[in-house]
PDB file of C-alpha atoms and ligand atoms in Angstrom:
ATOM      1  CA  UNK A   1      -3.657 -36.167  13.015  1.00  0.00           C
ATOM      2  CA  UNK A   2      -0.536 -34.499  14.331  1.00  0.00           C
ATOM      3  CA  UNK A   3       1.171 -34.874  10.932  1.00  0.00           C
ATOM      4  CA  UNK A   4      -1.828 -33.291   9.288  1.00  0.00           C
ATOM      5  CA  UNK A   5      -1.635 -30.379  11.670  1.00  0.00           C
ATOM      6  CA  UNK A   6       2.060 -29.904  10.943  1.00  0.00           C
ATOM      7  CA  UNK A   7       1.444 -30.131   7.175  1.00  0.00           C
ATOM      8  CA  UNK A   8      -1.294 -27.487   7.483  1.00  0.00           C
ATOM      9  CA  UNK A   9       1.018 -25.185   9.452  1.00  0.00           C
ATOM     10  CA  UNK A  10       3.790 -25.571   6.870  1.00  0.00           C
ATOM     11  CA  UNK A  11       1.325 -24.805   4.083  1.00  0.00           C
ATOM     12  CA  UNK A  12       0.034 -21.751   5.927  1.00  0.00           C
ATOM     13  CA  UNK A  13       3.541 -20.488   6.602  1.00  0.00           C
ATOM     14  CA  UNK A  14       4.585 -20.908   2.981  1.00  0.00           C
ATOM     15  CA  UNK A  15       1.396 -19.220   1.740  1.00  0.00           C
ATOM     16  CA  UNK A  16       2.204 -16.273   3.972  1.00  0.00           C
ATOM     17  CA  UNK A  17       5.804 -15.997   2.821  1.00  0.00           C
ATOM     18  CA  UNK A  18       4.583 -16.339  -0.770  1.00  0.00           C
ATOM     19  CA  UNK A  19       2.310 -13.322  -0.212  1.00  0.00           C
ATOM     20  CA  UNK A  20       5.238 -11.366   1.261  1.00  0.00           C
ATOM     21  CA  UNK A  21       7.506 -12.239  -1.671  1.00  0.00           C
ATOM     22  CA  UNK A  22       4.760 -11.239  -4.070  1.00  0.00           C
ATOM     23  CA  UNK A  23       4.391  -7.892  -2.321  1.00  0.00           C
ATOM     24  CA  UNK A  24       8.111  -7.206  -2.527  1.00  0.00           C
ATOM     25  CA  UNK A  25       8.140  -8.210  -6.187  1.00  0.00           C
ATOM     26  CA  UNK A  26       5.206  -5.919  -7.058  1.00  0.00           C
ATOM     27  CA  UNK A  27       6.873  -3.123  -5.080  1.00  0.00           C
ATOM     28  CA  UNK A  28      10.204  -3.574  -6.883  1.00  0.00           C
ATOM     29  CA  UNK A  29       8.568  -3.561 -10.294  1.00  0.00           C
ATOM     30  CA  UNK A  30       6.163  -0.658  -9.786  1.00  0.00           C
ATOM     31  CA  UNK A  31       6.912   1.530  -6.804  1.00  0.00           C
ATOM     32  CA  UNK A  32      10.632   1.466  -6.088  1.00  0.00           C
ATOM     33  CA  UNK A  33      11.555   3.794  -8.952  1.00  0.00           C
ATOM     34  CA  UNK A  34       9.973   6.688  -6.995  1.00  0.00           C
ATOM     35  CA  UNK A  35       9.698   5.507  -3.396  1.00  0.00           C
ATOM     36  CA  UNK A  36      13.146   3.837  -3.428  1.00  0.00           C
ATOM     37  CA  UNK A  37      14.348   0.436  -2.339  1.00  0.00           C
ATOM     38  CA  UNK A  38      13.545   0.657   1.361  1.00  0.00           C
ATOM     39  CA  UNK A  39      10.640   3.088   1.007  1.00  0.00           C
ATOM     40  CA  UNK A  40      12.875   5.978   1.964  1.00  0.00           C
ATOM     41  CA  UNK A  41      11.328   8.194  -0.745  1.00  0.00           C
ATOM     42  CA  UNK A  42      12.874  10.998  -2.788  1.00  0.00           C
ATOM     43  CA  UNK A  43      13.107  14.365  -1.023  1.00  0.00           C
ATOM     44  CA  UNK A  44      11.033  17.006  -2.793  1.00  0.00           C
ATOM     45  CA  UNK A  45       9.277  14.428  -4.971  1.00  0.00           C
ATOM     46  CA  UNK A  46       8.011  11.138  -3.547  1.00  0.00           C
ATOM     47  CA  UNK A  47       7.174  10.784   0.154  1.00  0.00           C
ATOM     48  CA  UNK A  48       8.821   8.271   2.419  1.00  0.00           C
ATOM     49  CA  UNK A  49       6.684   5.147   2.905  1.00  0.00           C
ATOM     50  CA  UNK A  50       8.749   3.497   5.632  1.00  0.00           C
ATOM     51  CA  UNK A  51       7.453   4.269   9.118  1.00  0.00           C
ATOM     52  CA  UNK A  52       5.138   7.076   7.985  1.00  0.00           C
ATOM     53  CA  UNK A  53       1.893   5.163   7.396  1.00  0.00           C
ATOM     54  CA  UNK A  54       1.246   3.234  10.579  1.00  0.00           C
ATOM     55  CA  UNK A  55      -1.371   5.610  12.029  1.00  0.00           C
ATOM     56  CA  UNK A  56      -3.414   5.655   8.840  1.00  0.00           C
ATOM     57  CA  UNK A  57      -3.222   1.862   8.598  1.00  0.00           C
ATOM     58  CA  UNK A  58      -5.115   1.629  11.908  1.00  0.00           C
ATOM     59  CA  UNK A  59      -8.320   3.264  10.678  1.00  0.00           C
ATOM     60  CA  UNK A  60     -10.935   2.157   8.132  1.00  0.00           C
ATOM     61  CA  UNK A  61     -10.684   5.572   6.489  1.00  0.00           C
ATOM     62  CA  UNK A  62      -6.922   5.252   6.227  1.00  0.00           C
ATOM     63  CA  UNK A  63      -7.120   1.818   4.605  1.00  0.00           C
ATOM     64  CA  UNK A  64      -9.791   3.077   2.193  1.00  0.00           C
ATOM     65  CA  UNK A  65      -7.435   5.930   1.301  1.00  0.00           C
ATOM     66  CA  UNK A  66      -4.528   3.536   0.563  1.00  0.00           C
ATOM     67  CA  UNK A  67      -6.683   1.286  -1.658  1.00  0.00           C
ATOM     68  CA  UNK A  68      -8.105   4.280  -3.525  1.00  0.00           C
ATOM     69  CA  UNK A  69      -4.661   5.857  -3.896  1.00  0.00           C
ATOM     70  CA  UNK A  70      -3.215   2.826  -5.683  1.00  0.00           C
ATOM     71  CA  UNK A  71      -6.326   2.379  -7.868  1.00  0.00           C
ATOM     72  CA  UNK A  72      -6.834   6.059  -8.766  1.00  0.00           C
ATOM     73  CA  UNK A  73      -3.541   7.877  -8.081  1.00  0.00           C
ATOM     74  CA  UNK A  74      -3.273  11.155  -6.165  1.00  0.00           C
ATOM     75  CA  UNK A  75      -2.405  14.776  -6.829  1.00  0.00           C
ATOM     76  CA  UNK A  76      -2.073  17.720  -4.463  1.00  0.00           C
ATOM     77  CA  UNK A  77       0.160  19.050  -1.703  1.00  0.00           C
ATOM     78  CA  UNK A  78       0.834  16.800   1.285  1.00  0.00           C
ATOM     79  CA  UNK A  79       3.031  16.929   4.364  1.00  0.00           C
ATOM     80  CA  UNK A  80       4.782  13.696   5.291  1.00  0.00           C
ATOM     81  CA  UNK A  81       7.346  13.402   8.065  1.00  0.00           C
ATOM     82  CA  UNK A  82       7.335  17.201   8.380  1.00  0.00           C
ATOM     83  CA  UNK A  83       8.297  17.618   4.730  1.00  0.00           C
ATOM     84  CA  UNK A  84       6.159  19.101   1.932  1.00  0.00           C
ATOM     85  CA  UNK A  85       5.425  17.221  -1.295  1.00  0.00           C
ATOM     86  CA  UNK A  86       3.398  18.333  -4.261  1.00  0.00           C
ATOM     87  CA  UNK A  87       3.687  15.896  -7.123  1.00  0.00           C
ATOM     88  CA  UNK A  88       1.517  13.164  -8.619  1.00  0.00           C
ATOM     89  CA  UNK A  89       1.251   9.526  -7.711  1.00  0.00           C
ATOM     90  CA  UNK A  90       0.216   7.581 -10.839  1.00  0.00           C
ATOM     91  CA  UNK A  91      -2.777   5.223 -10.909  1.00  0.00           C
ATOM     92  CA  UNK A  92      -2.001   1.496 -10.766  1.00  0.00           C
ATOM     93  CA  UNK A  93      -5.475   0.244 -11.728  1.00  0.00           C
ATOM     94  CA  UNK A  94      -3.900  -2.229 -14.171  1.00  0.00           C
ATOM     95  CA  UNK A  95      -2.512  -4.278 -11.258  1.00  0.00           C
ATOM     96  CA  UNK A  96      -4.756  -7.158 -10.129  1.00  0.00           C
ATOM     97  CA  UNK A  97      -6.582  -6.907  -6.799  1.00  0.00           C
ATOM     98  CA  UNK A  98      -4.237  -9.604  -5.451  1.00  0.00           C
ATOM     99  CA  UNK A  99      -1.168  -7.585  -6.445  1.00  0.00           C
ATOM    100  CA  UNK A 100      -2.556  -4.404  -4.879  1.00  0.00           C
ATOM    101  CA  UNK A 101      -3.328  -6.264  -1.634  1.00  0.00           C
ATOM    102  CA  UNK A 102       0.154  -7.833  -1.711  1.00  0.00           C
ATOM    103  CA  UNK A 103       2.035  -4.592  -2.370  1.00  0.00           C
ATOM    104  CA  UNK A 104       0.102  -2.674   0.297  1.00  0.00           C
ATOM    105  CA  UNK A 105       0.664  -5.630   2.634  1.00  0.00           C
ATOM    106  CA  UNK A 106       4.378  -5.269   2.015  1.00  0.00           C
ATOM    107  CA  UNK A 107       4.344  -1.481   2.459  1.00  0.00           C
ATOM    108  CA  UNK A 108       2.219  -1.534   5.622  1.00  0.00           C
ATOM    109  CA  UNK A 109       3.609  -4.762   7.123  1.00  0.00           C
ATOM    110  CA  UNK A 110       7.293  -4.771   6.180  1.00  0.00           C
ATOM    111  CA  UNK A 111       7.928  -1.032   5.946  1.00  0.00           C
ATOM    112  CA  UNK A 112       5.641   0.110   8.773  1.00  0.00           C
ATOM    113  CA  UNK A 113       5.315  -2.904  11.067  1.00  0.00           C
ATOM    114  CA  UNK A 114       1.507  -2.748  10.896  1.00  0.00           C
ATOM    115  CA  UNK A 115      -0.342  -5.742  12.345  1.00  0.00           C
ATOM    116  CA  UNK A 116      -2.265  -8.069  10.019  1.00  0.00           C
ATOM    117  CA  UNK A 117      -5.582  -6.490  11.039  1.00  0.00           C
ATOM    118  CA  UNK A 118      -4.281  -3.147   9.804  1.00  0.00           C
ATOM    119  CA  UNK A 119      -3.916  -4.359   6.206  1.00  0.00           C
ATOM    120  CA  UNK A 120      -5.850  -3.410   3.093  1.00  0.00           C
ATOM    121  CA  UNK A 121      -8.114  -6.269   1.959  1.00  0.00           C
ATOM    122  CA  UNK A 122      -9.364  -7.419  -1.456  1.00  0.00           C
ATOM    123  CA  UNK A 123     -12.778  -5.985  -0.483  1.00  0.00           C
ATOM    124  CA  UNK A 124     -11.198  -2.556   0.100  1.00  0.00           C
ATOM    125  CA  UNK A 125      -9.655  -2.727  -3.382  1.00  0.00           C
ATOM    126  CA  UNK A 126     -12.929  -3.869  -5.012  1.00  0.00           C
ATOM    127  CA  UNK A 127     -14.759  -1.022  -3.292  1.00  0.00           C
ATOM    128  CA  UNK A 128     -12.142   1.436  -4.597  1.00  0.00           C
ATOM    129  CA  UNK A 129     -12.580   0.093  -8.142  1.00  0.00           C
ATOM    130  CA  UNK A 130     -16.344   0.532  -7.961  1.00  0.00           C
ATOM    131  CA  UNK A 131     -15.767   4.196  -7.183  1.00  0.00           C
ATOM    132  CA  UNK A 132     -12.734   5.271  -9.202  1.00  0.00           C
ATOM    133  CA  UNK A 133     -11.860   8.890  -8.357  1.00  0.00           C
ATOM    134  CA  UNK A 134      -9.845  11.692  -9.857  1.00  0.00           C
ATOM    135  CA  UNK A 135      -6.372  12.050  -8.278  1.00  0.00           C
ATOM    136  CA  UNK A 136      -7.511  15.373  -6.781  1.00  0.00           C
ATOM    137  CA  UNK A 137     -10.486  13.702  -5.084  1.00  0.00           C
ATOM    138  CA  UNK A 138      -8.172  11.058  -3.600  1.00  0.00           C
ATOM    139  CA  UNK A 139      -6.094  13.864  -2.120  1.00  0.00           C
ATOM    140  CA  UNK A 140      -9.188  14.901  -0.109  1.00  0.00           C
ATOM    141  CA  UNK A 141      -9.302  11.432   1.453  1.00  0.00           C
ATOM    142  CA  UNK A 142      -5.931  12.117   3.034  1.00  0.00           C
ATOM    143  CA  UNK A 143      -6.454  14.221   6.133  1.00  0.00           C
ATOM    144  CA  UNK A 144      -3.256  16.260   5.511  1.00  0.00           C
TER     145      UNK A 144
HETATM  146  C1  LIG B   1       6.127   8.092 -10.550  1.00  0.00           C
HETATM  147  C2  LIG B   1       6.461   8.035  -9.150  1.00  0.00           C
HETATM  148  C3  LIG B   1       5.660   7.123  -8.243  1.00  0.00           C
HETATM  149  C4  LIG B   1       5.442   5.775  -8.367  1.00  0.00           C
HETATM  150  C5  LIG B   1       5.932   4.857  -9.471  1.00  0.00           C
HETATM  151  C6  LIG B   1       4.682   5.382  -7.200  1.00  0.00           C
HETATM  152  N1  LIG B   1       4.430   6.466  -6.410  1.00  0.00           N
HETATM  153 FE1  LIG B   1       3.446   6.471  -4.621  1.00  0.00          FE
HETATM  154  N2  LIG B   1       3.549   8.484  -4.565  1.00  0.00           N
HETATM  155  C7  LIG B   1       4.240   9.274  -5.463  1.00  0.00           C
HETATM  156  C8  LIG B   1       4.054  10.669  -5.141  1.00  0.00           C
HETATM  157  C9  LIG B   1       4.659  11.842  -5.877  1.00  0.00           C
HETATM  158  C10 LIG B   1       3.209  10.700  -4.004  1.00  0.00           C
HETATM  159  C11 LIG B   1       2.672  11.948  -3.281  1.00  0.00           C
HETATM  160  C12 LIG B   1       1.560  12.562  -4.144  1.00  0.00           C
HETATM  161  C13 LIG B   1       1.139  13.920  -3.674  1.00  0.00           C
HETATM  162  O1  LIG B   1       1.996  14.730  -3.309  1.00  0.00           O
HETATM  163  O2  LIG B   1      -0.089  14.182  -3.683  1.00  0.00           O
HETATM  164  C14 LIG B   1       2.949   9.298  -3.649  1.00  0.00           C
HETATM  165  C15 LIG B   1       2.208   8.883  -2.557  1.00  0.00           C
HETATM  166  C16 LIG B   1       2.098   7.584  -2.128  1.00  0.00           C
HETATM  167  C17 LIG B   1       1.492   7.156  -0.881  1.00  0.00           C
HETATM  168  C18 LIG B   1       0.855   8.062   0.156  1.00  0.00           C
HETATM  169  C19 LIG B   1       1.826   8.413   1.242  1.00  0.00           C
HETATM  170  C20 LIG B   1       1.194   9.256   2.314  1.00  0.00           C
HETATM  171  O3  LIG B   1       1.943   9.723   3.171  1.00  0.00           O
HETATM  172  O4  LIG B   1      -0.018   9.449   2.341  1.00  0.00           O
HETATM  173  C21 LIG B   1       1.559   5.788  -0.856  1.00  0.00           C
HETATM  174  C22 LIG B   1       1.046   4.879   0.246  1.00  0.00           C
HETATM  175  C23 LIG B   1       2.193   5.371  -2.072  1.00  0.00           C
HETATM  176  N3  LIG B   1       2.518   6.486  -2.819  1.00  0.00           N
HETATM  177  C24 LIG B   1       2.412   4.057  -2.423  1.00  0.00           C
HETATM  178  C25 LIG B   1       2.864   3.646  -3.685  1.00  0.00           C
HETATM  179  C26 LIG B   1       2.850   2.280  -4.140  1.00  0.00           C
HETATM  180  C27 LIG B   1       2.378   1.094  -3.322  1.00  0.00           C
HETATM  181  C28 LIG B   1       3.348   2.293  -5.417  1.00  0.00           C
HETATM  182  C29 LIG B   1       3.504   1.133  -6.366  1.00  0.00           C
HETATM  183  C30 LIG B   1       2.309   0.356  -6.662  1.00  0.00           C
HETATM  184  C31 LIG B   1       3.684   3.673  -5.732  1.00  0.00           C
HETATM  185  N4  LIG B   1       3.376   4.467  -4.667  1.00  0.00           N
HETATM  186  C32 LIG B   1       4.267   4.078  -6.927  1.00  0.00           C
HETATM  187  C33 LIG B   1       4.992   8.827  -6.522  1.00  0.00           C
HETATM  188  C34 LIG B   1       5.015   7.541  -7.008  1.00  0.00           C
END
């Protein structure tokens, strides 16, 4: 019984680190070119993702915005960390739901220290896909 418990814990731990590795891999392949290796962003072009998203990760509306943003992209002026940005985030609807959950898990968890409850779920991503928006509409989901 005890061995079984230990085996289950090991499996759980490795599943979790697998998800984290997957998130980092998806980030490196798709997001890093603009948001940079540690999510530090590119001044005047792509906003910083490290440490700037924790408040939004705590609300349903914020998590819906993140899911929709990756599925549909975003265009329009934003202010992040006191700095203005006005470029376009491309749509990543070709990524699987699992990859979108993993990459947002990496961005919110690793780069923002958000708790597990404050993560985007597969249901959030499915809901976003059922209601694909124009990048300008997604911009309205972000409350400045
Ligand atoms: C071609 C460059 C580019 C790539 C690649 C890219 N982004 Fe973005 N991203 C942007 C830009 C530019 C914005 C801001 C758009 C605006 O000003 O409306 C943005 C905005 C964001 C935001 C919103 C930040 C905020 O403060 O609200 C998140 C989250 C984000 N990107 C995550 C990702 C993830 C995850 C990936 C990879 C799947 C990714 N980005 C790939 C350019 C990019």
